[in-house]
XYZ file of C-alpha atoms in Angstrom:
296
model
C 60.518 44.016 120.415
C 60.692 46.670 117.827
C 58.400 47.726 115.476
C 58.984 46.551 112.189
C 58.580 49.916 110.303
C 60.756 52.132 111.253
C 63.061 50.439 113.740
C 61.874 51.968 116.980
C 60.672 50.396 120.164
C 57.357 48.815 119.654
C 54.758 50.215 122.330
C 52.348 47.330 122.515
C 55.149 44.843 123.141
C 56.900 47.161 126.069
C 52.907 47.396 127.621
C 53.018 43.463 127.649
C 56.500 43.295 128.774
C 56.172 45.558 131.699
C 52.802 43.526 132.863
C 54.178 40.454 133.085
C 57.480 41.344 135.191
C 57.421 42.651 138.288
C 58.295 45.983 136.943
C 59.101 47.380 140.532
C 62.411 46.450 140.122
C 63.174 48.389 137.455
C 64.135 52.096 137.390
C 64.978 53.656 133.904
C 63.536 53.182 130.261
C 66.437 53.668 127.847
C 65.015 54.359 124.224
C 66.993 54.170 120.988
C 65.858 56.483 118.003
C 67.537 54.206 115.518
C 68.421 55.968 112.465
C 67.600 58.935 113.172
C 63.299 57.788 113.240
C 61.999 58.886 116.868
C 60.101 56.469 119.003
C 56.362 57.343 119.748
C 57.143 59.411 122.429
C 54.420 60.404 124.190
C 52.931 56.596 124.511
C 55.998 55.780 126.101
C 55.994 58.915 128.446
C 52.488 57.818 129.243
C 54.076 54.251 129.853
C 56.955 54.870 131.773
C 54.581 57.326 134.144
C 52.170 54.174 135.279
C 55.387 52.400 135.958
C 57.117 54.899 137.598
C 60.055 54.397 135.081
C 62.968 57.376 134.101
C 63.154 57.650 130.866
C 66.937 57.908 129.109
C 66.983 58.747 125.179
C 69.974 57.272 123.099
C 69.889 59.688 120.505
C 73.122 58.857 119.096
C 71.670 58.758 115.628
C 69.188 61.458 115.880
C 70.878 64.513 115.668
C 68.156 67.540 114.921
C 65.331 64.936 114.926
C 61.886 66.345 115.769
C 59.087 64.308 117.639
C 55.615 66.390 118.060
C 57.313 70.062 118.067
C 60.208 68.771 120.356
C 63.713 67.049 119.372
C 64.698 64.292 120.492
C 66.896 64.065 123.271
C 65.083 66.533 124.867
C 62.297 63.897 126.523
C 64.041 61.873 129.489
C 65.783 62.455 132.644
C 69.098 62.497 129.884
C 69.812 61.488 126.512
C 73.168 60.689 124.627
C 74.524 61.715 121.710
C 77.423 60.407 119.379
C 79.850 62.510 117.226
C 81.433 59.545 115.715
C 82.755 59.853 111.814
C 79.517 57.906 110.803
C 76.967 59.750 112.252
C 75.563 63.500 111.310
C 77.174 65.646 113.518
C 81.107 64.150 113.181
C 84.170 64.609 115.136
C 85.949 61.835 114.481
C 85.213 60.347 118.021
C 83.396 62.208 120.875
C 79.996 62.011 122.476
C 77.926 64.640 124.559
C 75.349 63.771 127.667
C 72.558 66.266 127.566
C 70.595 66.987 130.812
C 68.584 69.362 132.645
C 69.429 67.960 135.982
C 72.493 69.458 137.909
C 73.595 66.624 139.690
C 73.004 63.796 136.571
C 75.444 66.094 135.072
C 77.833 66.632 137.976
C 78.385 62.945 138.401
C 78.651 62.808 134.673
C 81.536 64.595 134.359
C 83.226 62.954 137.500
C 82.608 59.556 135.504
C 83.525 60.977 132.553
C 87.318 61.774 133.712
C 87.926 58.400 136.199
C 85.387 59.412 139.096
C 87.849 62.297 139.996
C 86.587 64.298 142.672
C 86.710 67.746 140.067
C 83.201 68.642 139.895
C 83.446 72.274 138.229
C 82.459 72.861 134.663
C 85.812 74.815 133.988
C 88.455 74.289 135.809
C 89.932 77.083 137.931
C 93.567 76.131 139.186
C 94.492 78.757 136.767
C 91.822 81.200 137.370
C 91.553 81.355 140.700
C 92.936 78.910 142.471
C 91.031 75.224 143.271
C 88.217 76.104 146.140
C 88.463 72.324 146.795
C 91.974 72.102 147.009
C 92.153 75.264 149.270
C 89.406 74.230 151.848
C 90.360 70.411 152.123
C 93.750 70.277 151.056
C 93.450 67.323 148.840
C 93.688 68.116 145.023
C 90.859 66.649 143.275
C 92.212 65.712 140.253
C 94.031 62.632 141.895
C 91.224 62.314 144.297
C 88.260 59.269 143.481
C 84.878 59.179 144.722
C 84.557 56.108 142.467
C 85.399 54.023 139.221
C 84.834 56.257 136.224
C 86.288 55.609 132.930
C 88.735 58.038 130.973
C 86.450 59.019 128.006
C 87.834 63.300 128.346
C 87.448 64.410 124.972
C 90.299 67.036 123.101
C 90.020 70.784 122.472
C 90.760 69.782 119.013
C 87.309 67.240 118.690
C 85.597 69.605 120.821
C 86.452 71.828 117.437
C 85.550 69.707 114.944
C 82.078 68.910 116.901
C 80.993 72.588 117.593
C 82.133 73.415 113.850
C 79.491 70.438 112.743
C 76.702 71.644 115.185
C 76.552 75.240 113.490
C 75.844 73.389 109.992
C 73.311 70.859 111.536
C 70.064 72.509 110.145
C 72.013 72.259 106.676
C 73.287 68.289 107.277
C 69.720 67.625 108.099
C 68.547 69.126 104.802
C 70.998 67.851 102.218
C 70.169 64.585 103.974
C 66.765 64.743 103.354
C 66.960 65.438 99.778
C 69.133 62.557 99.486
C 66.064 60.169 101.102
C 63.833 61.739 98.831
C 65.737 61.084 95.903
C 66.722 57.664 96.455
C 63.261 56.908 97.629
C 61.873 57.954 94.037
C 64.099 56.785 92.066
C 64.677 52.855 94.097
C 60.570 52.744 93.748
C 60.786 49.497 91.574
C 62.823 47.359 94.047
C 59.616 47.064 96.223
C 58.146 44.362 97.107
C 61.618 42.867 97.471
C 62.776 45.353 99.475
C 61.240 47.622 102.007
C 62.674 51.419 101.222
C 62.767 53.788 104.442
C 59.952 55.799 105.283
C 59.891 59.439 104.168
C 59.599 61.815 107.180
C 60.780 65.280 106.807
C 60.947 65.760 110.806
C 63.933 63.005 110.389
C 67.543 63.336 109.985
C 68.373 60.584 108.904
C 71.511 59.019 110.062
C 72.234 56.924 106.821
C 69.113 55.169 104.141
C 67.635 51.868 105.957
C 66.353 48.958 103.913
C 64.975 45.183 104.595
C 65.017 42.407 102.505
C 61.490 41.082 101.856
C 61.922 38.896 99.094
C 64.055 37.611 96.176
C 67.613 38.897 97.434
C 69.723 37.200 99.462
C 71.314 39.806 101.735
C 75.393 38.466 101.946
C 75.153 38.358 98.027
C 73.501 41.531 97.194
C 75.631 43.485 100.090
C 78.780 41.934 97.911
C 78.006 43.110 94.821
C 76.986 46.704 96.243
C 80.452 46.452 97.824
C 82.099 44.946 94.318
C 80.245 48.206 92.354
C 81.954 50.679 95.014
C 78.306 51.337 96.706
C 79.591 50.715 100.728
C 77.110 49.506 102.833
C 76.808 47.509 105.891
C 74.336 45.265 108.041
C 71.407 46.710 110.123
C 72.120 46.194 114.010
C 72.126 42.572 114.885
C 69.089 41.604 117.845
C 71.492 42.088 120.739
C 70.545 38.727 122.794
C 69.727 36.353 119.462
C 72.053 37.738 117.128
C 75.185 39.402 119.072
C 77.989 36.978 120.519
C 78.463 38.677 123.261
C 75.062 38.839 124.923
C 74.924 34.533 123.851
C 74.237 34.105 127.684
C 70.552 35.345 127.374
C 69.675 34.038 123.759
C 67.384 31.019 125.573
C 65.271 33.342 127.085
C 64.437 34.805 123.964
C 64.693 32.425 121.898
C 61.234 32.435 120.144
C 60.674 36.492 120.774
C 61.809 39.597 119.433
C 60.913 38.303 115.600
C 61.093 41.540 114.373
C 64.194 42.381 115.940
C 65.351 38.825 114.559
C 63.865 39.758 111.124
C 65.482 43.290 110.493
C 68.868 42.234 112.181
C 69.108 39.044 109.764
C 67.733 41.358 106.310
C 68.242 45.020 107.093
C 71.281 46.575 105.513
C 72.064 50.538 104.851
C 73.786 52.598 102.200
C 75.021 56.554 102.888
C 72.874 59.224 101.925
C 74.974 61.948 103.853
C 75.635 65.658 103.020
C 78.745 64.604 100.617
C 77.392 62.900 97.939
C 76.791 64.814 94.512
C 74.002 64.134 92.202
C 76.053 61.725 90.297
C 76.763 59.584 92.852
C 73.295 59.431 93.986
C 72.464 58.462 90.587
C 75.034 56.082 90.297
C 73.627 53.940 93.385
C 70.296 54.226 91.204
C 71.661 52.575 88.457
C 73.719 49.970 90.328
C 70.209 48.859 92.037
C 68.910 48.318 88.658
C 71.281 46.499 86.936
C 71.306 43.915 90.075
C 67.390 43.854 90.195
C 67.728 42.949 86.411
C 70.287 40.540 87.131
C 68.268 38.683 89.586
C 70.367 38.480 92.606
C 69.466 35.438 94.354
């Protein structure tokens, strides 16, 4: 399961879940740091040790994030990163995988462009001549070791990306005083709903809340949309809540409540590097004239 508050893996429940399954058969721990919050790191290093687990980081939200003097993505064997529109570092489309480990990243870039056989960073046909293609005969651009996938990026999003990367240290910041600001001034919606926790080691990927009480979430998520706030729904619990994992919601059926909980009440508004003060102020008074209304 997850823990409740702030969204990553809860350690307790992956200590149960790891004694009671014959863990042996299991290789790799694969860790989300959901918007932007980082999981607790160094209990799960110490957990995936006594099992004998890899650990892989899906820090697709978690751009500059920083767990004990270290950011994430930076912890297991390889970690993932997105540059979708959406997220803090944006290209449009475009991901990165981030490894110390020559061969994770030589197979990585074969499965990258269809399994080719190409292993070289650069390519040198034009530099130089192919030392594969020389030696064997066989060009290895049209040559498959196995089924890859064609996810090759372009020069152009490869652009856009680096371009975003030498402002991260500023996207983190203007996102943080965004948090801060919305946390201050959204102070009277608690109880009813849970604001995100403050963390300046964060960068936060959008601003995270959870229905507690009063609201009803389709309702309230329709009037932000009606007052031109955009939101959307937190992340569904993949194998209760998401159609296409149906197939395993029996087995966990009456687990994962908090999982359950934040996918059927957590919702999220922006609070990137492009909004001004006045339209941080407008969300502010948009939440208070539907708290006063009473939307139920």
């Amino acid at each position: 399961d997850v823990d409740p508050y702030p969204f990553g893996i809860d350690t307790g429940s992956l200590s149960e879940t790891l004694a009671d399954i014959n863990s042996e058969i299991y290789d790799v721990l694969v860790l989300v740091h959901l918007m932007g919050y980082p999981c607790e790191m160094k209990i799960i290093e110490s957990i995936a040790k006594e099992y004998s687990l890899h650990v892989v980081e899906d820090a697709a939200q978690a751009h500059g994030t920083v767990y004990d003097n270290q950011k994430c993505g930076s912890f297991g064997i390889f970690s993932i990163f997105s540059f979708y529109i959406a997220h803090n570092i944006q290209a449009g489309e475009m991901g990165a995988v981030c490894t110390n480990d020559s061969d994770i990243a030589e197979k990585v870039r074969q499965l990258k462009a269809n399994g080719r056989s190409c292993k070289c960073k650069v390519c040198t046909r034009y530099t130089g001549g192919c030392a594969v293609k020389e030696k064997t005969g066989i060009d290895p651009r049209f040559n498959h070791e196995f089924v890859g996938y064609n996810f090759k990026t372009t020069e152009f999003t490869a652009a856009l990306a680096n371009l975003q990367l030498s402002r991260a240290d500023e996207i983190k910041k203007k996102r943080l005083e965004n948090v801060k600001y919305l946390n201050d001034e959204l102070k009277f919606l608690e109880p009813n709903i849970r604001l995100p926790l403050y963390n300046e080691n964060v960068s936060y990927l959008a601003y995270p809340m959870v229905i507690e009480g009063k609201f009803k979430r389709k309702q309230l998520l329709n009037e932000l949309e009606h007052c031109g706030v955009e939101n959307r729904p937190l992340f569904g619990c993949i194998p209760l809540q998401q159609p296409a994992y149906e197939m395993y919601k029996s087995d966990y059926e009456n687990k994962l409540k908090n999982a359950r909980h934040i996918g059927k009440k957590g919702f999220y508004i922006g609070c990137h590097q492009y909004l001004s003060d006045d339209d941080l102020e407008y969300v502010v008074k948009v939440f208070k004239k539907l708290d006063g209304t009473k939307v139920e």
